[in-house]
Short mmCIF file of C-alpha atoms in Angstrom, two decimals:
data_model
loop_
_atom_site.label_atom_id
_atom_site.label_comp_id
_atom_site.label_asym_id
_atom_site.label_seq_id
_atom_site.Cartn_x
_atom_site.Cartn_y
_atom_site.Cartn_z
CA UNK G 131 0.00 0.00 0.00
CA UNK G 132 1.32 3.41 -0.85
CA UNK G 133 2.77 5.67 2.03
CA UNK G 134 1.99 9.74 1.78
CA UNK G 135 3.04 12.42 3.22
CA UNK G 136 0.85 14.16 5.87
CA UNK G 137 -1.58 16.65 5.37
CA UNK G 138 -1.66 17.06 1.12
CA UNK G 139 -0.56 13.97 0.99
CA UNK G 140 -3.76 12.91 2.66
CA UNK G 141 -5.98 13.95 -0.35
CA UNK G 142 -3.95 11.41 -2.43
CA UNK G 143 -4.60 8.61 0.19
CA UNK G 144 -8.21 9.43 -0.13
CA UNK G 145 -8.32 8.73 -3.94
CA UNK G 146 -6.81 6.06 -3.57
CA UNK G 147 -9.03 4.04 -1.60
CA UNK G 148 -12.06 5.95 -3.38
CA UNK G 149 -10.80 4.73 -6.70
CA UNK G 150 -10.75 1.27 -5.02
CA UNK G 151 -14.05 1.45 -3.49
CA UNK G 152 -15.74 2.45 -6.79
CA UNK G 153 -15.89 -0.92 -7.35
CA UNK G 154 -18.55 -1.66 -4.57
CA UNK G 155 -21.15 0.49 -5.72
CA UNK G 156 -23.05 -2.88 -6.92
CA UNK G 157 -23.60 -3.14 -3.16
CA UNK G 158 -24.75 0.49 -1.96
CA UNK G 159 -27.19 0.02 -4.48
CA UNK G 160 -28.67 -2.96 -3.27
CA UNK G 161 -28.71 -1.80 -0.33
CA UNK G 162 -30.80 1.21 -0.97
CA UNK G 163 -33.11 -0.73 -2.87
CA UNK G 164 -33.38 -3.18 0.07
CA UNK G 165 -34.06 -0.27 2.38
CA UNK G 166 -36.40 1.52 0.00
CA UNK G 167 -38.95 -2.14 0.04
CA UNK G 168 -37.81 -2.46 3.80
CA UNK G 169 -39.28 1.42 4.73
CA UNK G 170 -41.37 1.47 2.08
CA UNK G 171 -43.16 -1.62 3.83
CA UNK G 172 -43.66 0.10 7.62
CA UNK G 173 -40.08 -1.37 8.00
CA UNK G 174 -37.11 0.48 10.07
CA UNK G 175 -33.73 1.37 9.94
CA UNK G 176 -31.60 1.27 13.18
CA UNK G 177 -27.77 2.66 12.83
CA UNK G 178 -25.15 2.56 15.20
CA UNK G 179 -21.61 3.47 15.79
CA UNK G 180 -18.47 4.62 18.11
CA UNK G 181 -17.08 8.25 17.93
CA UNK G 182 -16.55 9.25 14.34
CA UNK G 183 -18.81 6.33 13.13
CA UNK G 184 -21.73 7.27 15.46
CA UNK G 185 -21.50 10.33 13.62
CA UNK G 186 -21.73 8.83 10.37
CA UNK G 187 -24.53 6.80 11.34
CA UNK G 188 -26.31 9.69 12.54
CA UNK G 189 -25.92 11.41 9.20
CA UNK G 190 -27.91 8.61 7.36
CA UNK G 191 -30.65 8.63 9.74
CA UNK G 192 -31.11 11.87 9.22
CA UNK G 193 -31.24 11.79 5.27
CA UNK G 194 -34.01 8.92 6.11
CA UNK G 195 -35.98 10.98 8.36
CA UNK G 196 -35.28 13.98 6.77
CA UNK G 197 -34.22 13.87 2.79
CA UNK G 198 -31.31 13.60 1.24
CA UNK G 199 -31.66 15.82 -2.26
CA UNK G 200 -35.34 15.73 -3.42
CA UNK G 201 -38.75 16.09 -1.22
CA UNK G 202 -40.13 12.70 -0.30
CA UNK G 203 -42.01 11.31 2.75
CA UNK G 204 -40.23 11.19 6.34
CA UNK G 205 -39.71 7.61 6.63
CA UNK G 206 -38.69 5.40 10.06
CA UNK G 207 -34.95 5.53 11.36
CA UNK G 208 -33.37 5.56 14.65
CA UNK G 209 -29.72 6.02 15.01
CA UNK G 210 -29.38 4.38 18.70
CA UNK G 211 -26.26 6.00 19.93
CA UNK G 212 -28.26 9.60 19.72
CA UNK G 213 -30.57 8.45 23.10
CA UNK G 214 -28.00 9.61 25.34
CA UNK G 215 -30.43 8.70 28.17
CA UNK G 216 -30.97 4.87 26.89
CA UNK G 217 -27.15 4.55 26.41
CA UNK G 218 -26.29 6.20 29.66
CA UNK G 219 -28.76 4.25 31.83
CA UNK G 220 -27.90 0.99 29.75
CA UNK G 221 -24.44 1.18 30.14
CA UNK G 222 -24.88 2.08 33.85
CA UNK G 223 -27.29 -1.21 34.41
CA UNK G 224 -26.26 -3.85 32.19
CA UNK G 225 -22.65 -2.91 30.76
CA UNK G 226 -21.19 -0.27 27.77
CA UNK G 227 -21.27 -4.20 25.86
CA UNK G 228 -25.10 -3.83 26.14
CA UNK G 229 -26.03 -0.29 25.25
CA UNK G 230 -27.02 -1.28 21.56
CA UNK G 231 -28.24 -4.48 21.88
CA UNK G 232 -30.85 -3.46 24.37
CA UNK G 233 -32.29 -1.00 22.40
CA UNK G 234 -32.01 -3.37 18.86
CA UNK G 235 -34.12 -5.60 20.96
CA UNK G 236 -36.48 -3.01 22.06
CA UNK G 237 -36.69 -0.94 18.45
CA UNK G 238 -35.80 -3.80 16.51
CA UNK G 239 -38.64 -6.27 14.24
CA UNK G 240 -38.43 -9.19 12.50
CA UNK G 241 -37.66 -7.58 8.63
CA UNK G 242 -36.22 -4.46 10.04
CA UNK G 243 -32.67 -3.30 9.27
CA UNK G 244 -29.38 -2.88 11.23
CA UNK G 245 -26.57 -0.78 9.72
CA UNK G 246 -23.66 -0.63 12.23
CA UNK G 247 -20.38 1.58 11.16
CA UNK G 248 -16.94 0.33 12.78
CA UNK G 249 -13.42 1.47 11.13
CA UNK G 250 -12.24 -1.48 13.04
CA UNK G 251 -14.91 -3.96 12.93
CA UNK G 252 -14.24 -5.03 16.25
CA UNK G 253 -16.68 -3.10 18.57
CA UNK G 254 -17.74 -5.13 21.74
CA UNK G 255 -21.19 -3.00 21.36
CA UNK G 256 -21.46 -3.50 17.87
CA UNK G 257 -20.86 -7.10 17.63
CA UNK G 258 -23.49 -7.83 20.42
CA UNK G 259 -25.98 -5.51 18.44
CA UNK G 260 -25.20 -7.59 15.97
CA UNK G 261 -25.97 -10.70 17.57
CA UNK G 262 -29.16 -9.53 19.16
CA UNK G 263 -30.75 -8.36 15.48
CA UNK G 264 -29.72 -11.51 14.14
CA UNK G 265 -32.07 -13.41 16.69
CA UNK G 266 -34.65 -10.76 16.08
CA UNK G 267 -34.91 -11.92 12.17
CA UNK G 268 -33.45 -8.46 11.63
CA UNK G 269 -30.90 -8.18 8.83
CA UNK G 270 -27.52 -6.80 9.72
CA UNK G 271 -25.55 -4.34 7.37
CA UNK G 272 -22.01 -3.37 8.28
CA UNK G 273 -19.85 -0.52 7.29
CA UNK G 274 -16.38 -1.11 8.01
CA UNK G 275 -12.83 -0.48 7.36
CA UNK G 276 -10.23 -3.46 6.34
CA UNK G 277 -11.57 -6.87 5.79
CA UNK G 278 -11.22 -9.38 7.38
CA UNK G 279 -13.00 -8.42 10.64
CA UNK G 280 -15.57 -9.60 13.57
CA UNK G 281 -18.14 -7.76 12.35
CA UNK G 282 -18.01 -8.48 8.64
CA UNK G 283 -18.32 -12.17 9.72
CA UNK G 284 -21.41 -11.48 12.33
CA UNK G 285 -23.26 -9.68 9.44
CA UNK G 286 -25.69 -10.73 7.24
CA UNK G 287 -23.63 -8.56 4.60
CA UNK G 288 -20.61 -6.23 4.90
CA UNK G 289 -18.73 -3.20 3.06
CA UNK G 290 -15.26 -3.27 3.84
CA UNK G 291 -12.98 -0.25 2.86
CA UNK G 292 -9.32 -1.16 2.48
CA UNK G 293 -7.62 2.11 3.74
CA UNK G 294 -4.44 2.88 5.73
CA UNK G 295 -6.02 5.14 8.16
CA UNK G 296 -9.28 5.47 10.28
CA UNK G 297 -9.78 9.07 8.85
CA UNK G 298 -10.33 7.96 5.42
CA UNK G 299 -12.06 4.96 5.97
CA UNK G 300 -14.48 7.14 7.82
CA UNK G 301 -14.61 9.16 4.93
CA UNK G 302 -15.59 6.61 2.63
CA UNK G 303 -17.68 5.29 5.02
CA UNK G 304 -19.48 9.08 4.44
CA UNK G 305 -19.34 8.28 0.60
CA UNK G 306 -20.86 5.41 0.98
CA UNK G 307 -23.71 6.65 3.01
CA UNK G 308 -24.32 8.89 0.22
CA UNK G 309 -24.66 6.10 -2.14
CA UNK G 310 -26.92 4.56 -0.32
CA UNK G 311 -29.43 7.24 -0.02
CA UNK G 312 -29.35 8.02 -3.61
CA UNK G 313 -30.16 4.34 -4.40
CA UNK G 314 -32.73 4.58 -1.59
CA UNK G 315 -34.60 7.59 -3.33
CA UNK G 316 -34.07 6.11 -7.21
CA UNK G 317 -35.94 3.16 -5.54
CA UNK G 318 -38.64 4.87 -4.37
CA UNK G 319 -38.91 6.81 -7.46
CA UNK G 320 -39.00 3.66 -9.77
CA UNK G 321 -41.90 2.58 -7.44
CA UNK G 322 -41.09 -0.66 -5.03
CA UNK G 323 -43.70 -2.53 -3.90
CA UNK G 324 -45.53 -0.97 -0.88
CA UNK G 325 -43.67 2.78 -1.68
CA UNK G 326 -46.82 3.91 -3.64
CA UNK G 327 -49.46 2.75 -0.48
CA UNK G 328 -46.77 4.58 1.90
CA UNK G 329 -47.19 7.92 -0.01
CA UNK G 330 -50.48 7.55 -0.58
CA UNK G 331 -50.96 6.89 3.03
CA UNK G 332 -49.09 10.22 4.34
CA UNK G 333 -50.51 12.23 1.72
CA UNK G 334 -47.44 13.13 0.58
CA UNK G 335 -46.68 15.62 -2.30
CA UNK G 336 -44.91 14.16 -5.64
CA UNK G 337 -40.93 14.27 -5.35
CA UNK G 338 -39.78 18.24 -6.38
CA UNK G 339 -36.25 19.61 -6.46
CA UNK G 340 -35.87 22.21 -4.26
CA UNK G 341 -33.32 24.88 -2.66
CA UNK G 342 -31.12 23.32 0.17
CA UNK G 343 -29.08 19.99 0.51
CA UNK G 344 -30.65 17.88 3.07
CA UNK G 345 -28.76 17.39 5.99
CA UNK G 346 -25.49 18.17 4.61
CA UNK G 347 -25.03 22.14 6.24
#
């Protein structure tokens, strides 16, 4: 793997693994058309992640709840590290192993989605989230950084980034997110089964450009 220097060098490490990752956009798209049927349906999406992934996670519930470039319907997503309450009173009771698990259990239903971000793939919290959607017939999604990893083999599916530093495997992870939303709204556009009834059902106006870029500040 090639070695740059710091700071400009760091935009050259970046294309790097982007160029490299280009070749996984096969899977962001299914997974936005996954999640498109899945919220479509009455489904949810649950995200969680550590530091600089909890972040990340945060930012794609957000483009769920919210919208990501064009006006569509709010639909159901929780990022689980953002209950600072839950996670503090978890962790307290049952252990910092436990804070994500609990609340998979609680939030989480059979058909649902998990998508957990780790640069490491090697969370305690994550893996036992993991574990606990897994029993819950939810399916598990994983955002990570070098492969191989725990959590790419306690996932139903993974997306590993092969990067030589946690900053910019974090920032692909924010590509990637990205990519998924995009594929999530083409979805809904083309019409999945069950996205028609769920507009129809909030009354929703069709999908219009309009000024402002989602969550993106």
């Amino acid at each position: 793997m090639t070695v740059h220097p710091p700071v400009v060098g760091h935009c050259d490490e970046l294309q790097d693994a982007l160029g490299a990752f280009r070749a996984s956009a096969h899977i962001t798209q299914r997974w936005g058309d996954r999640l498109a049927a899945v919220l479509a349906g009455g489904g949810r999406l649950l995200a969680a992640g550590n530091g600089g992934s909890a972040a990340q996670a945060q930012h794609l519930t957000a483009e769920i709840v919210g919208r990501y470039r064009d006006d569509r319907p709010p639909f159901s997503a929780i990022a689980l590290h953002a209950d600072t309450s839950s996670t503090t009173a978890i962790a307290n009771d049952y252990g910092v192993d436990e804070v994500f698990a609990r609340q998979v259990r609680a939030h989480g239903r059979e058909g649902d989605v998990l998508m957990l971000l780790s640069t490491s793939g090697a969370s305690a919290n994550l893996l036992s989230a993991a574990d606990a959607a897994r029993a819950a017939g939810v399916h598990v999604w994983a955002l990570t950084g070098c492969a191989p990893n725990p959590l790419m083999a306690g996932s139903d599916e993974s997306l590993c980034v092969e990067a030589p530093s946690t900053a910019t495997v974090q920032e692909i992870h924010l590509v990637a997110v990205h990519m998924i939303c995009a594929a999530f709204d083409a979805a809904l556009e083309r019409g999945l089964p069950g996205a028609a009834g769920r507009r129809g059902a909030r009354g929703a106006r069709g999908v219009r450009e309009r000024g402002g870029d989602g969550t993106h500040g």
